[in-house]
Coordinates of C-alpha atoms in Angstrom, one line a residue:
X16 CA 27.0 59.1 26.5
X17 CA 26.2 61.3 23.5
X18 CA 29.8 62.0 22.4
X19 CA 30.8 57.8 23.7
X20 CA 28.2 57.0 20.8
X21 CA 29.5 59.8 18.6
X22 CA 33.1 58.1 19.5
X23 CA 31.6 54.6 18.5
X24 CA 30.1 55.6 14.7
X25 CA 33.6 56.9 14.3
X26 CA 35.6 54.2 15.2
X27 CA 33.6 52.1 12.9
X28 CA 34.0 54.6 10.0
X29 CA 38.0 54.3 10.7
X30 CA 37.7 50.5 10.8
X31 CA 36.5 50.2 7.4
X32 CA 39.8 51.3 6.1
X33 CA 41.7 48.5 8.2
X34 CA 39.7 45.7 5.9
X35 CA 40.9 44.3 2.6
X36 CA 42.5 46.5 -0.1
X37 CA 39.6 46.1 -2.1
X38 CA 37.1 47.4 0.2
X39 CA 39.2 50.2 0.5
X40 CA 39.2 51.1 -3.4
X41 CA 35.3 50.7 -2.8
X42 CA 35.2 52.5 -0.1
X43 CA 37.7 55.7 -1.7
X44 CA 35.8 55.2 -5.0
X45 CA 32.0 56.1 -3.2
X46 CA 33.5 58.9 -1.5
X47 CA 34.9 60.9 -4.8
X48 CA 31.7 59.9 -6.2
X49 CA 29.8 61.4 -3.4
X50 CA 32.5 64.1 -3.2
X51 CA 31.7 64.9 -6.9
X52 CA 27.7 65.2 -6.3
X53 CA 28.3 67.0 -3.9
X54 CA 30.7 70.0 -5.7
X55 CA 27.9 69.8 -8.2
X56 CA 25.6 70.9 -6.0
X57 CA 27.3 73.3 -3.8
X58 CA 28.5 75.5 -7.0
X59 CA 24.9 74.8 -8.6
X60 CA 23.8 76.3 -4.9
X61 CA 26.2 79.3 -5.0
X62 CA 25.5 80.0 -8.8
X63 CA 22.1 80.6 -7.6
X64 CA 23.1 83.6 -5.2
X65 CA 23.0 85.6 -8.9
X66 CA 19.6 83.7 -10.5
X67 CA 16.2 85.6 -10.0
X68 CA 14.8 85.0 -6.3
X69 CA 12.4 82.8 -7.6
X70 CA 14.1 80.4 -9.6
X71 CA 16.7 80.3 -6.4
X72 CA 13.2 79.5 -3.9
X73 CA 12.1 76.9 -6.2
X74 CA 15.2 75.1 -6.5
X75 CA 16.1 75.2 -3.1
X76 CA 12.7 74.2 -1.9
X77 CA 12.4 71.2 -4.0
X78 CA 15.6 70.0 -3.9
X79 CA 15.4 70.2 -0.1
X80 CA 12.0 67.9 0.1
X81 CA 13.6 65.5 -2.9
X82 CA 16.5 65.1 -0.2
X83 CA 14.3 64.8 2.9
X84 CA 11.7 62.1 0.8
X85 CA 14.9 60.5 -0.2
X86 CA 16.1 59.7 3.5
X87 CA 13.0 58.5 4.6
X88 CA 12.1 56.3 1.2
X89 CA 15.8 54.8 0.2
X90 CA 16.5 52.5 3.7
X91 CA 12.6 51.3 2.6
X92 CA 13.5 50.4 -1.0
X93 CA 17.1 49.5 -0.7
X94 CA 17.3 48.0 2.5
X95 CA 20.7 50.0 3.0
X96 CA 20.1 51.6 6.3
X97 CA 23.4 52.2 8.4
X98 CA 22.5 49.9 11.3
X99 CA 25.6 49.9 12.6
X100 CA 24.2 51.4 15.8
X101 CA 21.3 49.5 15.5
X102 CA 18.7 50.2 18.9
X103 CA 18.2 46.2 18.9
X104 CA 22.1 46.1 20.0
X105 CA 21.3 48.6 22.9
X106 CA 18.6 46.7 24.2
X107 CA 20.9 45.3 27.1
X108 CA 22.3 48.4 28.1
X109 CA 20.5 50.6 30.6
X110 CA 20.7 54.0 28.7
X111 CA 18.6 56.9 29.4
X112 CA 16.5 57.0 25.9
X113 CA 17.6 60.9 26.8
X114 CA 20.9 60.3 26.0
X115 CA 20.4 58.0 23.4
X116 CA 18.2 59.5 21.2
X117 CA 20.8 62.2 20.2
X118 CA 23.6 60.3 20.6
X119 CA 22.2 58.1 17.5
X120 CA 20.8 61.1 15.6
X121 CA 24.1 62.9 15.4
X122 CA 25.5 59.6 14.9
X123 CA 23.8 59.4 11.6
X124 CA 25.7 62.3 10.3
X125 CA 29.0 60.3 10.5
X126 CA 28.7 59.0 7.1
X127 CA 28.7 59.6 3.6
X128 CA 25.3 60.3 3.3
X129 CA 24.8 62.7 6.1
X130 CA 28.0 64.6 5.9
X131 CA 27.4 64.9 1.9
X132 CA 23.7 65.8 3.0
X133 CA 24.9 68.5 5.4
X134 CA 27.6 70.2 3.2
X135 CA 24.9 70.6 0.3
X136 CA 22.4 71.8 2.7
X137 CA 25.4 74.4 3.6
X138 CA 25.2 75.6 0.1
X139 CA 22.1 76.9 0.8
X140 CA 23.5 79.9 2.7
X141 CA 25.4 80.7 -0.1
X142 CA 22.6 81.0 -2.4
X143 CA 20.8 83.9 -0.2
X144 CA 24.0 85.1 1.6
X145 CA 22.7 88.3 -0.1
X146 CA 22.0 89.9 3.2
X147 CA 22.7 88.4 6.5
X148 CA 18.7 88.2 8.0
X149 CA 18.6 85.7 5.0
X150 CA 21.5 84.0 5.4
X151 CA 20.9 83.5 9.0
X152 CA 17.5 82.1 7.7
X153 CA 18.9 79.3 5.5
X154 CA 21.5 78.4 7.7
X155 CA 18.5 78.0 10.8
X156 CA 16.2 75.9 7.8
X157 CA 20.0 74.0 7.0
X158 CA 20.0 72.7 10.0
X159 CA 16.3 72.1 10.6
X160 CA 16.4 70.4 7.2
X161 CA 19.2 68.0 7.9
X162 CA 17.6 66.7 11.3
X163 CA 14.6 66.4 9.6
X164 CA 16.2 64.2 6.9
X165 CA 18.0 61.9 9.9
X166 CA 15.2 61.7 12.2
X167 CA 12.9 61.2 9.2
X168 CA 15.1 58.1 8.3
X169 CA 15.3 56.7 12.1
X170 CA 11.6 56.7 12.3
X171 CA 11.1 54.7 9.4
X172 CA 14.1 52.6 9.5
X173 CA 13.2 51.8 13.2
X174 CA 9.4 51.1 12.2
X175 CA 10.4 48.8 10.2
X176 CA 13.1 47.2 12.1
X177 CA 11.6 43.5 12.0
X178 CA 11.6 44.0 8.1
X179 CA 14.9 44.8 7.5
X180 CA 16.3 41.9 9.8
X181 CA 14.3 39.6 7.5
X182 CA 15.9 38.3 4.8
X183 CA 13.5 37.7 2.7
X184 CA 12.8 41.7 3.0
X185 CA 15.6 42.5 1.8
X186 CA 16.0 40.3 -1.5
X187 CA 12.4 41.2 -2.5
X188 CA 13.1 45.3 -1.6
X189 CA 16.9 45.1 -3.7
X190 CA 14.8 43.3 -6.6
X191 CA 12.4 46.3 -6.3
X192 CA 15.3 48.5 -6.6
X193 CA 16.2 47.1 -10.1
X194 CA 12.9 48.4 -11.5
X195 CA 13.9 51.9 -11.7
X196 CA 17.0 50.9 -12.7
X197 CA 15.8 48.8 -15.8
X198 CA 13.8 51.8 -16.6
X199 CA 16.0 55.0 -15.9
X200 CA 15.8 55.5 -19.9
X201 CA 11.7 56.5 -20.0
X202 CA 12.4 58.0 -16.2
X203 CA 14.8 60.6 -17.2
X204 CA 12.9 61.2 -20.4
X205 CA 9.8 61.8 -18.8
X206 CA 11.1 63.7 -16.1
X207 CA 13.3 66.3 -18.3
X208 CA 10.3 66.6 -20.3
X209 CA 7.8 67.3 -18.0
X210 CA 10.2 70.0 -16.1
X211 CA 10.4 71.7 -19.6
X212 CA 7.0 71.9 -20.0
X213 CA 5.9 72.9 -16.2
X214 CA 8.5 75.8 -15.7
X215 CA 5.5 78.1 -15.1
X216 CA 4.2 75.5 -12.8
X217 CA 7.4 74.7 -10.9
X218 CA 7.4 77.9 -9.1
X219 CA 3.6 77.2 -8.0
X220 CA 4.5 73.6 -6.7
X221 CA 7.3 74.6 -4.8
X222 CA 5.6 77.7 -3.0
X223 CA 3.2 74.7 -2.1
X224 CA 5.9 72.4 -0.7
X225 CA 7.1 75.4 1.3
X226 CA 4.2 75.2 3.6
X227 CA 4.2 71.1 4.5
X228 CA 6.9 69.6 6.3
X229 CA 8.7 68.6 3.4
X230 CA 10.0 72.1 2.9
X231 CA 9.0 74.7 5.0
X232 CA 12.8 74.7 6.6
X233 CA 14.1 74.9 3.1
X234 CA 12.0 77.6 2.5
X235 CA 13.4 80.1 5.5
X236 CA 16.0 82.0 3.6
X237 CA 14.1 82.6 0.5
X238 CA 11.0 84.2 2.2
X239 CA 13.5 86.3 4.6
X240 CA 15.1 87.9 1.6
X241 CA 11.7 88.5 0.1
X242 CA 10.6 90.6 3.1
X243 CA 8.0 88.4 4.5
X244 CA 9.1 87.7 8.0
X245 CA 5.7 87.0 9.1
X246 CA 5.7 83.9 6.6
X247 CA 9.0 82.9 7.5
X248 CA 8.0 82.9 11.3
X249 CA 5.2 80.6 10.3
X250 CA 7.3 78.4 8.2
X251 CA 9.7 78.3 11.1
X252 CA 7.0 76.8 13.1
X253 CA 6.1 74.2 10.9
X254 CA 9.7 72.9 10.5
X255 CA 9.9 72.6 14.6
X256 CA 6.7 71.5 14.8
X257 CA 7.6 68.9 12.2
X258 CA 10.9 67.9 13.8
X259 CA 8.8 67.5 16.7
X260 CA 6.5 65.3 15.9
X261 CA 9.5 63.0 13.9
X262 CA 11.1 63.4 17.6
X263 CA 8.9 62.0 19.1
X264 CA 7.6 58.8 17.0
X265 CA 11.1 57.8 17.0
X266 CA 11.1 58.3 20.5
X267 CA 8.3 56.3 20.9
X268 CA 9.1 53.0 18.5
X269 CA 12.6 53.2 20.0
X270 CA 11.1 52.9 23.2
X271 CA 9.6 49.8 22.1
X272 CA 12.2 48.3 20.0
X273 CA 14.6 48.6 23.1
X274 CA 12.1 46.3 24.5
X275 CA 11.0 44.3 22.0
X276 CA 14.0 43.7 19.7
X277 CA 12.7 42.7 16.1
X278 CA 13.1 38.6 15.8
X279 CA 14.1 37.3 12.4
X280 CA 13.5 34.1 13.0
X281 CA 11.4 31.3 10.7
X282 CA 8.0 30.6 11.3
X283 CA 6.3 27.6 11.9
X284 CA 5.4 25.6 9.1
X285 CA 2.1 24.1 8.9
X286 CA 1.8 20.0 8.0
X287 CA -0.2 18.1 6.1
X288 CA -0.5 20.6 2.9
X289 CA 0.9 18.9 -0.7
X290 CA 0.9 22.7 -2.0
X291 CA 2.2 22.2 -5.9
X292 CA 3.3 18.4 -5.0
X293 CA -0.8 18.0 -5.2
X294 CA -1.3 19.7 -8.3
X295 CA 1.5 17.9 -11.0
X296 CA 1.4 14.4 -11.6
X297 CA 2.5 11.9 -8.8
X298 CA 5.5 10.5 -11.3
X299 CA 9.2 11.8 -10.9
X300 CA 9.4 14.5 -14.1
X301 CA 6.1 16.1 -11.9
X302 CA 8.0 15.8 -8.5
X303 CA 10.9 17.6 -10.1
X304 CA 8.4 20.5 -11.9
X305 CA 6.6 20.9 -9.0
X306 CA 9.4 21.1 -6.8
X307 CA 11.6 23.4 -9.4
X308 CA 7.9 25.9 -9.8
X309 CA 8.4 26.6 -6.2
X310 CA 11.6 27.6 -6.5
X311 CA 10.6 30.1 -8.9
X312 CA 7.5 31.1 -7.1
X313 CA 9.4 31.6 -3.6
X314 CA 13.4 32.0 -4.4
X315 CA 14.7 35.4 -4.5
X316 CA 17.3 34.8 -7.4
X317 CA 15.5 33.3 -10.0
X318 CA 12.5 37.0 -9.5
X319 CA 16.2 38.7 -9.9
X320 CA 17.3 37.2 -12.7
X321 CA 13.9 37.5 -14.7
X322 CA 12.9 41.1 -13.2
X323 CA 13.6 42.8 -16.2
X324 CA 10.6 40.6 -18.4
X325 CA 7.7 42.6 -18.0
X326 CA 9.9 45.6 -18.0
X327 CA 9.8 44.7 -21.9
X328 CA 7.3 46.3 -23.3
X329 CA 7.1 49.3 -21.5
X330 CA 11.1 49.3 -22.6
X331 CA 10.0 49.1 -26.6
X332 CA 7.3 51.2 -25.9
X333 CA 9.5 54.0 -24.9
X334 CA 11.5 53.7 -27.9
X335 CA 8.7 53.4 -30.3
X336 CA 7.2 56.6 -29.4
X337 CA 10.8 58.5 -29.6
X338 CA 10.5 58.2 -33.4
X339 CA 7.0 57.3 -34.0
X340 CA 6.9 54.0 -35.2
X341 CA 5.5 51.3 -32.7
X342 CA 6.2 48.5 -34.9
X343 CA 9.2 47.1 -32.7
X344 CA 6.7 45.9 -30.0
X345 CA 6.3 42.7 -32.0
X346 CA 9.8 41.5 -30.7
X347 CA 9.5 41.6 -27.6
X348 CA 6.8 38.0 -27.2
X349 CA 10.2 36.6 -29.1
X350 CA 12.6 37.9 -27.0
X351 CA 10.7 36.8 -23.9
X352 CA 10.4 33.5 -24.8
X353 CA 14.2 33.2 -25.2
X354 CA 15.1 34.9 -22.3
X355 CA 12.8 32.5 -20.4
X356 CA 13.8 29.7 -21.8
X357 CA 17.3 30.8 -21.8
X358 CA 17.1 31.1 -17.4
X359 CA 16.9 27.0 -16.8
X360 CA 20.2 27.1 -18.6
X361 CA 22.0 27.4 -14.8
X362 CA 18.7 25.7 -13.3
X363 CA 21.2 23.1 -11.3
X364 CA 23.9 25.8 -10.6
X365 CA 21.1 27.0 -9.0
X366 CA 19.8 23.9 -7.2
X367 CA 23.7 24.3 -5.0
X368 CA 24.3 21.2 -3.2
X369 CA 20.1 20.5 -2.8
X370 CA 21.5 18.7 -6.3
X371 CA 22.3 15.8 -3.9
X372 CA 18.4 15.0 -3.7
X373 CA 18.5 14.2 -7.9
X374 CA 21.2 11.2 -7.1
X375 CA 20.2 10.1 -3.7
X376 CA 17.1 9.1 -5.4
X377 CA 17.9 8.2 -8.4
X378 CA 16.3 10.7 -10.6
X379 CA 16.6 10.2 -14.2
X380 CA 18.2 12.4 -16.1
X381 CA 15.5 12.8 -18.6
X382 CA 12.8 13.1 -16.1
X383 CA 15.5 15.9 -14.5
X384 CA 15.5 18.0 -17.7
X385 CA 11.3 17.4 -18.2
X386 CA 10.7 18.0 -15.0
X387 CA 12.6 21.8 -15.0
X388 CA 11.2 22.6 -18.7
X389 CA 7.9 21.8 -17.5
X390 CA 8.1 24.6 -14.4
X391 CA 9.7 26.6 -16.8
X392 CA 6.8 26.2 -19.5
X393 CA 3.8 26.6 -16.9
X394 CA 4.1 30.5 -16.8
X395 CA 6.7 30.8 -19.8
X396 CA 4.0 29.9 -22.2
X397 CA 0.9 31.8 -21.4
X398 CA 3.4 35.2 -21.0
X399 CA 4.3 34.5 -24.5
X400 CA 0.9 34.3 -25.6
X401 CA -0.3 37.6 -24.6
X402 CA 3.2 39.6 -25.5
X403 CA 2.7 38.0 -29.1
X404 CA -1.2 39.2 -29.3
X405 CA -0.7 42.0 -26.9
X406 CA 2.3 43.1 -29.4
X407 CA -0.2 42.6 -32.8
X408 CA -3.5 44.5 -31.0
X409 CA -1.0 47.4 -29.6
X410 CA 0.6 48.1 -33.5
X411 CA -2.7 47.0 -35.8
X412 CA -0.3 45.1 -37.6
X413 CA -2.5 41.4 -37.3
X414 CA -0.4 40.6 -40.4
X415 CA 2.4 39.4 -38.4
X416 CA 0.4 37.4 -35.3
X417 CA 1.2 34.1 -37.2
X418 CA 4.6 34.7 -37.7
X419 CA 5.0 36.3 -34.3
X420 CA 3.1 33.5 -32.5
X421 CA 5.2 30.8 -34.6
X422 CA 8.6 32.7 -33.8
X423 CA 7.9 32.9 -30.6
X424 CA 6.8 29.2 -29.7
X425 CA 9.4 28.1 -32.0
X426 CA 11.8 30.3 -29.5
X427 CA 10.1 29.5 -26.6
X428 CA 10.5 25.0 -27.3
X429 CA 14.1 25.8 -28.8
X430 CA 15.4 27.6 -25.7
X431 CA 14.5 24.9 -23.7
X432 CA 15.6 22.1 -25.1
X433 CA 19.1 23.8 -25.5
X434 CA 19.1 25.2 -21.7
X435 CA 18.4 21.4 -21.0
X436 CA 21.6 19.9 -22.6
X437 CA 23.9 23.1 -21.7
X438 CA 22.9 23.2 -17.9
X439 CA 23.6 19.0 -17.8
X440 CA 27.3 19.9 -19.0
X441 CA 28.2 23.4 -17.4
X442 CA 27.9 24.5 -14.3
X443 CA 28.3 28.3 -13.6
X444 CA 29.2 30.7 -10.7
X445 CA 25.5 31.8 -9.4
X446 CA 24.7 33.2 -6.0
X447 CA 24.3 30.6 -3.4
X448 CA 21.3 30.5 -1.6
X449 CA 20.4 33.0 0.7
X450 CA 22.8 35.2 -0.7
X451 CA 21.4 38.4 -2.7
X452 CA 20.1 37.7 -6.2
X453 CA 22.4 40.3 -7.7
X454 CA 25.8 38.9 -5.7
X455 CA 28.5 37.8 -8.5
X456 CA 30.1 35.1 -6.7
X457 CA 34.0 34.2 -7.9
X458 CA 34.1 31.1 -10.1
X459 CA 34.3 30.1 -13.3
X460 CA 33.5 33.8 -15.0
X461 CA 35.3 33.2 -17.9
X462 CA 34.0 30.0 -18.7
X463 CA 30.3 31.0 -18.1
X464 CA 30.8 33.9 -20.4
X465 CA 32.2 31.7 -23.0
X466 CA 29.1 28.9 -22.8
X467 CA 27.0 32.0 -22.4
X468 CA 27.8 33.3 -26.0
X469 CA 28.3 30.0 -27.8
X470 CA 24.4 28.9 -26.3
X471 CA 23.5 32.2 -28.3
X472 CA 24.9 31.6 -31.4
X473 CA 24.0 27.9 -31.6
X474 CA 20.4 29.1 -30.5
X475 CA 20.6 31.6 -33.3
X476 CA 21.3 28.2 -35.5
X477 CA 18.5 26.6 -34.6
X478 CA 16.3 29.5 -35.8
X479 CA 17.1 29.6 -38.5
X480 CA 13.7 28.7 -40.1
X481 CA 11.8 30.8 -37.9
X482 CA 13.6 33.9 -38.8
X483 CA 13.5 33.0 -42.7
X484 CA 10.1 33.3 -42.1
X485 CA 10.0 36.6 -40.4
X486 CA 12.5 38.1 -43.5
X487 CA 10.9 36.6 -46.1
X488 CA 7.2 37.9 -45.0
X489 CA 9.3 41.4 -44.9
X490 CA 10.8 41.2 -48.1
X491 CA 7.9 39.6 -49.8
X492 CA 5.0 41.5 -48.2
X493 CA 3.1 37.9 -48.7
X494 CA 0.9 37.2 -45.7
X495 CA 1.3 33.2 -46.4
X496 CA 4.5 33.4 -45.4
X497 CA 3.4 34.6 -41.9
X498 CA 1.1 30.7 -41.9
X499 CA 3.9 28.7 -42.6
X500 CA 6.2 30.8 -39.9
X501 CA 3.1 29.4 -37.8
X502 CA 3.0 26.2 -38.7
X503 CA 7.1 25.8 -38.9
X504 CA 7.7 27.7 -35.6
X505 CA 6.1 24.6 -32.9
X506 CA 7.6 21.9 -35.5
X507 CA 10.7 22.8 -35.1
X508 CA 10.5 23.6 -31.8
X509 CA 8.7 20.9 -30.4
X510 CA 11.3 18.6 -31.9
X511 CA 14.5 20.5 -30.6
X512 CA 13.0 20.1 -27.4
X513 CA 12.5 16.4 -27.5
X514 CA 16.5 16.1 -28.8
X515 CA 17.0 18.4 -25.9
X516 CA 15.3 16.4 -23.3
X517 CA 16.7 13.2 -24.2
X518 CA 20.4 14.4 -24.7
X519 CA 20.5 16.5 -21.5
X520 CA 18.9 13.4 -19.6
X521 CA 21.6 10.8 -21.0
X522 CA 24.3 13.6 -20.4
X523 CA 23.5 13.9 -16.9
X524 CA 22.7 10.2 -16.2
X525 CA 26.6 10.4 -16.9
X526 CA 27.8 12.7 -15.6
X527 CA 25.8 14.1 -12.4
X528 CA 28.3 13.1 -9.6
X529 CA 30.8 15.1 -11.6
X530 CA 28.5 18.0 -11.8
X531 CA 27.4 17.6 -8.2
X532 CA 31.8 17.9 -7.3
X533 CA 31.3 20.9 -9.5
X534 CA 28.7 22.4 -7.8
X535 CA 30.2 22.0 -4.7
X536 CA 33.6 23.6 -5.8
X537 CA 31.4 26.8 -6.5
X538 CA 30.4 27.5 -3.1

C-alpha cells in the first residue's frame, strides 16, 4: 500500500506536465527557482566544512528549526498545503492507518518542497564530513530533521483540515500573506540588523535551540565532532522522542478525520436581523450603502485590494528613520484618502452580475453612485482623520495639520466623485466572486491600465489648489497659507463630489444595460 500511494503522488507529479503549455513554463520556472535555492544552500553547507565549528553548529542548527517552523507555519498562512492525497479522499477506503500513515508521509517528499528540503538537509553531511562519527551523526539528524518537517506539516495541515476546505479560510489566510510581503523592506532591514549586532548572541541561541525539538536532530553532527557523545545521545533522544510524539498526533487526528471528513459547507443563516439595512436610512442611496458596506465588511477582494492601507505608516516610518527625518509621515493621511477613494472606481466591476439587482429595480443612477460613496466615506473619513493628526503629533510639525487635514479631505471628496463617474463608464477585469482577491482574471488589461492612469492625472487636475497650498506654505514658510489649504481643501472637494455624483448617476441611468452586457463579458 505504501509504495501504491508512493505510485499515486508520482503519477500526479507526471500529470502536471500533460496540462497546458503555460502551466508547464510555471511549473519548469518554480523548479529552477527552487533548484537555485537550493545550490545556494548546499555550497553555503559545504563552505561550512572549513568555517570554525561553531559558526558551522549555529548555522546549521537554526537554519534546520527556520525549515522545520517553516513546514509546519506556511500551509497555516498560505493555505498551500499539497492535499493532493488529502485523508478526507481516503475516508471510503478500508486502509490499515498502518499503511497509510507512511504511505502519505513519504508521499510528502514527492515534491518540490520536500525533495528541495531533503537535498539541503543532505548538505549537512557535507559540512561535518570531517570525520565519519560526525558525518554519520548529521546524516542520522538529516533524516530525523526531514520527517520531523513532513510529519510536523501533516499534523497541522490535518488539524486544521475543516479550515483549509473553507473558503473563506483561505482568502483571509492569502490576504494575511500579503502583509509580510508589503513589508519585506523594514523585515529584511531589521533582520540583517539585528544578526549584526547579536553575532555574540547567535551562538547562545542556537546552543539553546539544540536542546528543543526544533533542533536537537540538526544539532547531532556538530556535537559528535566536538566530542560530546553523551550530549549527542541525549539530543538523539529528543529528536525521536519529538518525532514520536508528531507520530502520533497525526496518527490520532487522522484517525478522526478518516471518520469525520471536514464539511465545507454554509451555515444556516438566522432570520429576522436587518444587520446594516437597520442602521442607514430606509431610502434607496441607504439601501445601496448599506448593502455596498457589507461588501466591504465581509468580501475577501475588496480587504485584498485595501490591505496595504494601514501598512502606510509603518511603510514611511521605515524610511524616515533610514535618514533621520520623519517629516514624510504627513503624506501618508493624503495618500490614504486617494487610495480609498480611488477603490469604488471598479465598485460595479465588482458587484459581477449581482449588478442586475440596480436595473431590476430601478435604482437611480445617482442614488447608485451616493449610495457607494457613502459606504466608501463611513470608514474612509475617520481613517483620514487620525493619519492626518496621527502624522502632525508623530513629527511635531502642528504647522502643517491644516493643510494636511484640508489636503486630505479635499483628496478624500475628489477621489470619490471621480471614482463615481469613471466606474459608471468603465468596467474592468476584477476577480469574480469567490475567486481569490489577488487572481488577475483575462479581460480588458489594457484598457484598465489606460483609465487607470488617465483617472490619476485628471485627479492630479483637480488638485490643483490643494497642492498650491501645500507648495506655497513650503516655499513661503507662512502658516496662513496652511488655513486657507483648510478651508479650500472641503470646498473644493465637496463640490467635485456633487459634479461627480450627479454625472456618474445620469451616465449610468444611460448606459447601465450596456455596462451590465459588459460585466457579463468579463466573467
Amino acid at each position: 500500500m505504501v509504495a501504491h500511494l508512493l505510485s499515486l503522488k508520482w503519477r500526479l507529479l507526471l500529470n502536471g506536465f500533460r496540462r497546458s503549455p503555460w502551466q508547464i513554463v510555471g511549473i519548469v520556472a518554480g523548479a529552477l527557482y527552487a533548484a537555485g535555492l537550493v545550490l545556494s544552500a548546499v555550497v553555503g553547507l559545504v563552505a561550512l566544512r572549513w568555517a570554525d565549528p561553531q559558526t558551522a553548529q549555529t548555522v546549521v542548527v537554526l537554519g534546520g528549526a527556520l525549515a522545520v517552523t517553516g513546514w509546519a507555519v506556511i500551509p497555516l498562512v498560505t493555505s498551500a498545503a499539497d492535499l493532493t492525497l488529502d485523508p478526507s479522499r481516503f475516508a471510503t477506503s478500508a486502509i490499515p492507518m498502518r499503511d497509510l500513515l507512511p504511505g502519505l508521509a513519504l508521499a510528502g517528499l514527492l515534491g518540490l518542497p520536500g525533495i528541495a528540503t531533503l537535498i539541503a538537509a543532505l548538505g549537512t553531511v557535507a559540512t561535518w564530513s570531517r570525520g565519519f562519527v560526525p558525518a554519520a551523526g548529521a546524516l542520522v539528524g538529516a533524516v530525523l530533521g526531514v520527517l520531523s518537517c513532513v510529519v510536523a506539516s501533516k499534523v497541522v495541515t490535518t488539524a486544521v483540515s475543516s479550515l483549509l476546505s473553507s473558503r473563506r479560510f483561505k482568502d483571509i489566510s492569502s490576504i494575511l500573506f500579503v502583509i509580510p510581503l508589503v513589508l519585506a523592506g523594514p523585515i529584511v532591514t531589521a533582520v540583517v540588523g539585528g544578526v549584526g549586532d547579536s553575532r555574540d548572541y547567535l551562538p547562545a541561541l542556537a546552543a539553546v535551540v539544540s536542546w528543543t525539538p526544533l533542533g536537537a536532530a540538526w544539532s547531532l553532527g556538530g556535537e559528535l565532532d566536538a566530542g560530546n557523545a553523551a550530549a549527542a545521545g541525549a539530543k538523539l533522544l529528543i529528536a525521536l522522542a519529538s518525532l514520536a510524539v508528531l507520530g502520533s498526533a497525526w496518527y490520532l487526528l487522522l484517525g478522526r478525520a478518516m471518520v469525520t471528513p471536514a464539511y465545507a459547507g454554509g451555515g444556516s443563516g438566522k432570520a429576522g436581523k436587518a444587520g446594516l439595512f437597520g442602521i442607514f436610512p430606509a431610502t434607496p442611496a441607504g439601501a445601496v450603502a448599506a448593502r455596498s458596506l457589507t461588501y466591504w465588511m465581509r468580501d475577501p477582494r475588496y480587504a485584498g485590494s485595501l490591505v496595504v492601507v494601514p501598512l502606510l505608516p509603518v511603510l514611511f516610518y521605515f524610511i524616515g528613520s533610514q535618514n533621520g527625518n520623519q517629516d514624510l509621515l504627513i503624506v501618508v493621511a493624503p495618500m490614504t484618502a486617494f487610495l480609498l477613494a480611488w477603490s469604488i472606481s471598479a465598485d460595479v466591476s465588482y458587484d459581477n452580475t449581482a449588478f442586475a439587482l440596480h436595473l431590476a429595480t430601478g435604482v437611480r443612477g445617482r442614488d447608485d453612485r451616493l449610495g457607494r460613496a457613502l459606504a466608501c466615506l463611513s470608514f474612509a473619513l475617520p481613517l483620514v482623520l487620525l493619519f492626518a493628526v496621527g502624522s502632525a503629533a508623530a513629527t511635531g510639525r502642528w504647522e502643517w495639520l491644516p493643510n494636511i487635514l484640508g489636503s486630505s479631505l479635499g483628496t478624500l471628496f475628489t477621489g470619490l466623485g471621480l471614482a463615481s463617474v469613471v466606474s459608471a463608464r468603465w468596467t474592468s477585469a476584477v476577480p469574480a466572486p469567490g475567486e481569490s482577491p489577488f487572481k488577475k482574471p483575462p479581460g480588458n488589461t489594457a484598457q484598465t491600465l489606460l483609465v487607470q492612469f488617465a483617472g490619476m492625472g485628471v485627479m492630479a487636475v483637480l488638485l490643483l489648489p490643494e497642492i498650491a497650498m501645500v507648495v506655497t506654505q513650503a516655499v513661503t514658510g507662512q502658516a496662513a497659507f496652511s488655513w486657507i489649504g483648510l478651508a479650500a481643501g472641503p470646498v473644493f472637494g465637496v463640490g467635485f463630489f456633487v459634479a461627480g455624483i450627479r454625472l456618474g448617476g445620469r451616465w449610468l441611468d444611460r448606459r447601465g444595460p450596456e455596462m451590465f452586457a459588459q460585466l457579463a463579458d468579463n466573467r
